[in-house]
Coordinates of C-alpha atoms and ligand atoms in Angstrom, one line a residue:
X3 CA -48.1 6.8 193.9
X4 CA -49.5 7.4 190.0
X5 CA -51.7 5.0 188.8
X6 CA -49.9 3.2 185.9
X7 CA -50.6 4.0 182.4
X8 CA -52.0 1.3 179.9
X9 CA -52.2 2.2 176.4
X10 CA -55.5 -0.3 174.9
X11 CA -55.3 -0.7 171.0
X12 CA -58.7 -1.0 170.3
X13 CA -61.8 -1.3 172.4
X14 CA -62.4 -4.5 173.6
X15 CA -65.7 -5.6 175.9
X16 CA -65.9 -3.7 179.1
X17 CA -65.4 -6.3 181.8
X18 CA -61.6 -6.1 181.0
X19 CA -61.2 -2.2 180.6
X20 CA -63.6 -2.0 184.1
X21 CA -60.6 -4.5 185.9
X22 CA -58.0 -2.4 184.3
X23 CA -59.6 1.0 185.1
X24 CA -59.1 0.0 188.5
X25 CA -55.3 -0.2 189.4
X26 CA -54.8 1.8 186.2
X27 CA -54.7 5.2 184.1
X28 CA -55.8 3.7 181.4
X29 CA -55.9 5.4 178.0
X30 CA -58.5 3.1 175.2
X31 CA -57.5 3.7 171.2
X32 CA -61.0 4.7 169.9
X33 CA -60.8 4.1 166.6
X34 CA -62.5 1.2 165.2
X35 CA -59.7 0.1 163.1
X36 CA -56.1 -0.1 164.2
X37 CA -53.7 3.2 165.1
X38 CA -51.4 3.9 162.3
X39 CA -48.0 3.7 163.2
X40 CA -47.2 6.9 163.9
X41 CA -50.1 6.8 165.8
X42 CA -48.7 3.8 168.1
X43 CA -45.3 5.2 167.8
X44 CA -46.6 8.0 169.4
X45 CA -49.1 6.5 172.0
X46 CA -46.3 4.1 173.9
X47 CA -44.1 6.1 175.2
X48 CA -44.8 6.3 178.7
X49 CA -47.1 3.5 178.6
X50 CA -45.9 0.9 181.4
X51 CA -48.3 -2.1 179.8
X52 CA -49.5 -2.4 176.0
X53 CA -53.1 -4.3 176.0
X54 CA -53.2 -5.1 172.1
X55 CA -54.5 -7.2 169.2
X56 CA -53.0 -9.8 166.6
X57 CA -52.9 -6.1 163.7
X58 CA -50.9 -4.2 165.8
X59 CA -47.3 -5.2 164.9
X60 CA -45.3 -4.7 168.6
X61 CA -41.7 -4.8 167.4
X62 CA -38.0 -3.7 168.4
X63 CA -39.3 -0.9 167.3
X64 CA -42.3 0.5 169.3
X65 CA -39.8 -1.6 172.0
X66 CA -37.6 1.1 172.0
X67 CA -40.5 4.0 171.6
X68 CA -41.5 3.1 174.5
X69 CA -38.9 3.1 176.9
X70 CA -37.6 1.7 179.5
X71 CA -41.1 1.5 181.8
X72 CA -43.0 -0.6 179.8
X73 CA -43.3 -4.1 181.8
X74 CA -45.8 -6.6 180.4
X75 CA -47.1 -6.4 176.7
X76 CA -51.1 -8.9 177.0
X77 CA -51.9 -9.4 173.7
X78 CA -55.8 -9.9 173.4
X79 CA -55.2 -13.2 171.5
X80 CA -54.0 -16.9 171.8
X81 CA -51.2 -16.0 168.8
X82 CA -49.1 -13.5 168.8
X83 CA -46.9 -13.9 165.8
X84 CA -47.7 -9.7 166.1
X85 CA -44.7 -9.5 168.7
X86 CA -41.3 -9.6 168.2
X87 CA -40.9 -11.7 171.4
X88 CA -37.0 -11.7 171.2
X89 CA -36.9 -8.2 171.6
X90 CA -39.5 -8.2 174.5
X91 CA -37.2 -11.2 176.0
X92 CA -34.4 -8.9 176.1
X93 CA -35.5 -5.8 177.5
X94 CA -36.8 -7.6 180.3
X95 CA -41.0 -6.8 179.1
X96 CA -43.4 -9.7 179.4
X97 CA -45.7 -10.8 177.3
X98 CA -49.3 -12.1 177.8
X99 CA -51.8 -14.1 175.4
X100 CA -55.3 -15.6 176.0
X101 CA -55.3 -19.5 175.8
X102 CA -58.0 -21.8 175.6
X103 CA -60.9 -19.1 176.4
X104 CA -61.3 -19.6 172.1
X105 CA -60.9 -22.9 171.4
X106 CA -64.2 -23.8 171.1
X107 CA -65.1 -21.1 169.3
X108 CA -62.4 -21.1 166.6
X109 CA -62.8 -25.0 166.7
X110 CA -67.2 -24.3 165.5
X111 CA -65.7 -21.7 163.2
X112 CA -63.3 -24.1 161.4
X113 CA -65.5 -27.3 161.4
X114 CA -68.4 -24.1 159.8
X115 CA -66.0 -23.8 157.0
X116 CA -64.5 -27.3 156.5
X117 CA -68.7 -28.0 155.7
X118 CA -69.1 -24.9 153.8
X119 CA -66.7 -25.9 151.4
X120 CA -67.5 -29.1 151.0
X121 CA -71.0 -28.4 150.6
X122 CA -70.4 -25.7 147.3
X123 CA -72.4 -23.3 150.1
X124 CA -69.8 -19.6 149.1
X125 CA -71.9 -20.7 145.0
X126 CA -75.4 -21.3 146.6
X127 CA -75.5 -18.7 147.9
X128 CA -74.0 -16.2 145.7
X129 CA -75.8 -17.3 143.2
X130 CA -79.8 -17.4 145.5
X131 CA -78.8 -13.5 146.5
X132 CA -77.9 -12.6 142.7
X133 CA -80.8 -14.3 140.9
X134 CA -78.9 -17.5 139.2
X135 CA -80.4 -20.3 141.2
X136 CA -83.2 -21.0 138.9
X137 CA -84.8 -24.9 140.0
X138 CA -83.5 -28.0 141.4
X139 CA -81.0 -29.1 140.1
X140 CA -80.1 -32.8 140.1
X141 CA -76.6 -32.7 139.1
X142 CA -75.7 -29.0 140.4
X143 CA -73.8 -28.1 144.2
X144 CA -72.8 -32.0 144.3
X145 CA -70.7 -31.4 147.2
X146 CA -68.7 -33.8 149.8
X147 CA -69.8 -36.5 152.6
X148 CA -67.7 -36.3 155.5
X149 CA -68.6 -39.5 157.5
X150 CA -65.9 -42.2 157.7
X151 CA -63.7 -39.9 155.9
X152 CA -60.3 -38.3 156.5
X153 CA -59.4 -35.3 158.8
X154 CA -55.7 -34.0 158.2
X155 CA -54.9 -32.3 161.6
X156 CA -52.2 -29.6 160.8
X157 CA -51.0 -28.9 164.4
X158 CA -52.4 -30.9 166.7
X159 CA -52.8 -27.9 169.7
X160 CA -55.6 -27.1 171.7
X161 CA -57.7 -26.2 168.6
X162 CA -56.4 -28.9 166.6
X163 CA -57.4 -31.5 169.5
X164 CA -60.5 -30.0 169.4
X165 CA -61.2 -29.8 165.9
X166 CA -60.8 -33.3 165.8
X167 CA -62.5 -34.4 168.4
X168 CA -65.5 -32.5 167.0
X169 CA -65.1 -34.8 163.7
X170 CA -64.3 -37.9 164.6
X171 CA -67.6 -37.9 167.4
X172 CA -70.2 -36.5 164.9
X173 CA -68.8 -37.7 161.6
X174 CA -66.6 -41.3 162.9
X175 CA -63.8 -39.3 160.7
X176 CA -60.2 -40.9 161.2
X177 CA -57.6 -38.0 162.5
X178 CA -54.3 -38.0 161.0
X179 CA -51.6 -35.0 162.8
X180 CA -49.2 -33.3 162.1
X181 CA -47.4 -31.3 165.3
X182 CA -43.6 -31.1 167.1
X183 CA -44.4 -33.7 169.3
X184 CA -47.2 -36.8 170.2
X185 CA -50.1 -35.4 171.4
X186 CA -51.5 -38.5 173.4
X187 CA -54.3 -37.2 174.9
X188 CA -55.8 -37.0 171.3
X189 CA -54.5 -40.0 170.0
X190 CA -56.7 -41.6 173.2
X191 CA -59.9 -39.8 172.7
X192 CA -59.8 -39.8 169.0
X193 CA -57.8 -42.5 167.9
X194 CA -55.8 -40.2 165.9
X195 CA -51.7 -41.0 164.6
X196 CA -49.1 -38.3 164.1
X197 CA -48.2 -38.6 160.8
X198 CA -45.2 -36.9 158.0
X199 CA -46.3 -33.5 156.5
X200 CA -46.6 -35.3 153.3
X201 CA -48.7 -38.6 154.4
X202 CA -51.0 -36.3 155.7
X203 CA -51.2 -34.4 152.9
X204 CA -50.8 -37.1 150.6
X205 CA -54.0 -39.3 153.1
X206 CA -56.3 -36.6 154.2
X207 CA -60.0 -35.8 152.7
X208 CA -59.9 -33.0 154.4
X209 CA -57.0 -30.7 156.0
X210 CA -57.7 -28.5 158.5
X211 CA -54.8 -26.3 159.8
X212 CA -54.4 -25.3 163.4
X213 CA -50.4 -24.6 163.4
X214 CA -49.2 -21.1 164.8
X215 CA -47.3 -18.9 162.0
X216 CA -43.7 -19.4 163.1
X217 CA -40.8 -19.5 160.8
X218 CA -40.9 -23.1 160.0
X219 CA -45.0 -23.1 159.4
X220 CA -44.5 -19.7 157.1
X221 CA -45.2 -20.6 153.7
X222 CA -45.6 -24.2 154.7
X223 CA -48.7 -24.7 152.1
X224 CA -47.2 -24.0 148.8
X225 CA -46.7 -25.5 145.8
X226 CA -45.4 -28.7 145.8
X227 CA -47.5 -29.1 149.3
X228 CA -50.6 -27.9 147.8
X229 CA -50.4 -30.4 144.9
X230 CA -49.8 -33.6 147.0
X231 CA -53.3 -33.3 148.1
X232 CA -55.4 -35.8 147.3
X233 CA -57.8 -34.7 144.0
X234 CA -61.4 -33.2 145.4
X235 CA -60.0 -33.0 149.4
X236 CA -61.4 -29.2 151.0
X237 CA -58.5 -26.9 153.1
X238 CA -59.4 -25.2 156.2
X239 CA -57.4 -23.0 157.2
X240 CA -57.9 -20.8 160.7
X241 CA -54.7 -20.3 162.5
X242 CA -53.0 -17.2 160.4
X243 CA -53.0 -16.1 156.5
X244 CA -49.3 -16.5 156.0
X245 CA -49.2 -20.6 156.6
X246 CA -50.9 -20.7 153.3
X247 CA -49.1 -19.7 149.5
X248 CA -52.0 -17.7 148.0
X249 CA -51.1 -17.9 144.8
X250 CA -50.4 -21.5 145.0
X251 CA -53.8 -21.8 146.4
X252 CA -56.0 -20.0 143.8
X253 CA -54.1 -22.2 141.4
X254 CA -55.3 -25.6 143.0
X255 CA -58.3 -24.4 143.3
X256 CA -58.7 -23.5 139.1
X257 CA -57.1 -26.1 138.4
X258 CA -56.6 -28.7 141.0
X259 CA -56.6 -30.5 143.0
X260 CA -58.9 -28.3 145.3
X261 CA -63.1 -29.1 145.7
X262 CA -62.9 -26.2 147.7
X263 CA -60.8 -23.9 150.8
X264 CA -62.7 -22.4 153.3
X265 CA -60.5 -20.1 155.0
X266 CA -60.6 -17.6 158.3
X267 CA -57.3 -16.1 157.6
X268 CA -55.4 -14.3 154.8
X269 CA -52.9 -12.6 154.4
X270 CA -52.8 -9.6 154.0
X271 CA -56.3 -8.9 155.7
X272 CA -58.9 -7.7 154.5
X273 CA -57.6 -9.4 151.4
X274 CA -59.0 -7.0 148.6
X275 CA -62.2 -8.0 147.4
X276 CA -60.8 -8.3 144.2
X277 CA -58.7 -10.2 144.4
X278 CA -59.1 -13.9 142.9
X279 CA -59.4 -15.7 145.8
X280 CA -62.1 -14.1 146.7
X281 CA -64.0 -13.8 143.8
X282 CA -63.7 -17.7 143.5
X283 CA -66.6 -19.4 143.6
X284 CA -65.0 -22.2 145.8
X285 CA -63.3 -20.5 148.3
X286 CA -65.3 -19.0 151.0
X287 CA -63.5 -16.6 153.0
X288 CA -64.6 -15.0 156.9
X289 CA -63.8 -12.2 158.0
X290 CA -60.9 -13.7 160.6
X291 CA -63.9 -14.1 163.1
X292 CA -63.0 -17.8 164.3
X293 CA -63.4 -16.4 167.9
X294 CA -65.9 -14.3 167.5
X295 CA -68.6 -15.6 170.1
X296 CA -69.4 -13.7 172.9
X297 CA -68.2 -16.2 175.4
X298 CA -65.1 -16.2 173.9
X299 CA -64.6 -12.6 173.7
X300 CA -65.2 -11.6 177.2
X301 CA -62.8 -14.3 178.7
X302 CA -60.0 -13.5 176.4
X303 CA -60.6 -9.7 178.0
X304 CA -60.8 -11.0 181.5
X305 CA -57.6 -12.9 180.8
X306 CA -55.9 -10.4 178.8
X307 CA -56.5 -7.6 181.6
X308 CA -55.2 -10.4 184.6
X309 CA -52.4 -10.3 182.2
X310 CA -51.8 -6.7 182.4
X311 CA -51.8 -6.1 185.8
X312 CA -49.8 -9.3 186.8
X313 CA -47.1 -7.9 184.4
X314 CA -47.8 -4.4 185.9
X315 CA -47.7 -5.6 189.9
X316 CA -44.7 -8.3 189.4
X317 CA -46.9 -10.9 189.1
X318 CA -47.1 -14.5 187.5
X319 CA -48.7 -13.9 184.6
X320 CA -51.9 -16.2 184.8
X321 CA -51.1 -17.0 180.4
X322 CA -47.6 -15.6 179.7
X323 CA -45.6 -16.4 176.6
X324 CA -42.3 -14.8 177.8
Ligands
NAP6 P1 -51.3 -24.3 170.7 O1 -52.4 -25.0 171.2 O2 -49.6 -23.8 170.9 O3 -51.3 -25.3 169.2 C1 -50.2 -25.4 168.1 C2 -49.5 -26.2 167.6 O4 -48.4 -25.9 166.7 C3 -49.0 -27.5 168.7 O5 -49.3 -28.4 168.4 C4 -47.5 -27.1 168.0 O6 -47.4 -28.2 168.0 C5 -47.9 -27.0 166.0 N1 -47.3 -26.5 165.5 C6 -46.0 -25.6 165.6 N2 -45.2 -25.5 164.6 C7 -45.2 -26.9 163.8 C8 -45.0 -27.6 162.8 N3 -43.8 -26.6 162.1 N4 -45.2 -28.5 162.1 C9 -46.5 -28.9 163.0 N5 -46.9 -28.3 163.8 C10 -46.4 -27.2 164.4 O7 -52.5 -22.5 169.8 P2 -53.7 -22.9 169.8 O8 -54.1 -22.8 170.9 O9 -54.2 -24.3 169.0 O10 -53.9 -22.0 169.1 C11 -53.2 -22.4 167.2 C12 -53.4 -20.8 166.3 O11 -54.4 -20.5 165.8 C13 -52.4 -19.7 167.0 O12 -51.4 -19.5 167.0 C14 -53.5 -18.4 166.4 O13 -52.4 -18.4 165.2 C15 -54.6 -19.0 165.5 N6 -56.1 -19.0 166.0 C16 -57.0 -17.7 165.3 C17 -58.0 -17.8 165.6 C18 -59.0 -17.1 164.8 O14 -59.9 -16.2 164.6 N7 -58.9 -17.6 163.2 C19 -58.4 -17.7 166.9 C20 -57.7 -18.5 168.0 C21 -56.2 -18.9 167.1 P3 -46.6 -28.4 169.5 O15 -47.5 -28.6 170.3 O16 -45.7 -30.1 169.4 O17 -45.4 -27.8 169.7

């Protein structure tokens, strides 16, 4: 019997590709950029499995182009808002993701952005690089400290809980969180309290976003939400750019109430360097590198490969979305 054909939309760590090659006829897209839409649609017909990235939109058109032999889509990410899971279910295509193994890396990144925004790191580094820094300034670059302040975690899931543990354990921060359900482990580990979104915004000195992007969370941080935040507070987003209204964020950074923001994600990605948010001195923007550690990316490659193989050979997916 011929090995099943799989299309992998980008080079991933070789540990994952080697596993696939043992059992499948693997085509890997060689480009650094994602295959464009027409290329993706041309590559999927005949594939039994797709290994995709968050930058690949896997919608009804792609499922239709792939045809009935498509059994599994394995996303090389924990978030799967790029995949139409309703359409996948309708067609009996299984979908996998890569939870847990990137939690620590992404939580570390959220803390890094929080510190960077709280301490005007971008402004200071830019001044040094561009020759504007002239002397030690008693009143320059004044930020805020973390100790004994309140962190508001929006989406107290895996990564949200890991951020709460870091900030509570390291800086004794009081933890508030929102989620759709109570998180007893998080409450026990950090003394966290589940509150309404409005209370979280009003009470937190730092707010860190960790919910998935879904119809309820899309645009959740609009002008009204941002204007509810405490004067001098800091917003961090390592979830998805679509959760935040970027025009409203710019206004909150320019005219208050925010001291600063740290973003690992934007909409679109990349954001143009000319975009006013990219230019704002009190906004630190990273190129979506939350999971970018060797450890996390290799573990993601293993899980993504195992999900794909399980789907191809009718086994339960180690990490199934549907
Ligand atoms: P998770 O464990 O599923 O956590 C998501 C949390 O969001 C859940 O606790 C969920 O609540 C909560 N949530 C969903 N809708 C909500 C709403 N309307 N209001 C309040 N909370 C809501 O996922 P995770 O592993 O922590 O990952 C979270 C997200 O981070 C991913 O979806 C992805 O978009 C992003 N991410 C980014 C990077 C990066 O590189 N920057 C890396 C990894 C992940 P319930 O549990 O009650 O349903």
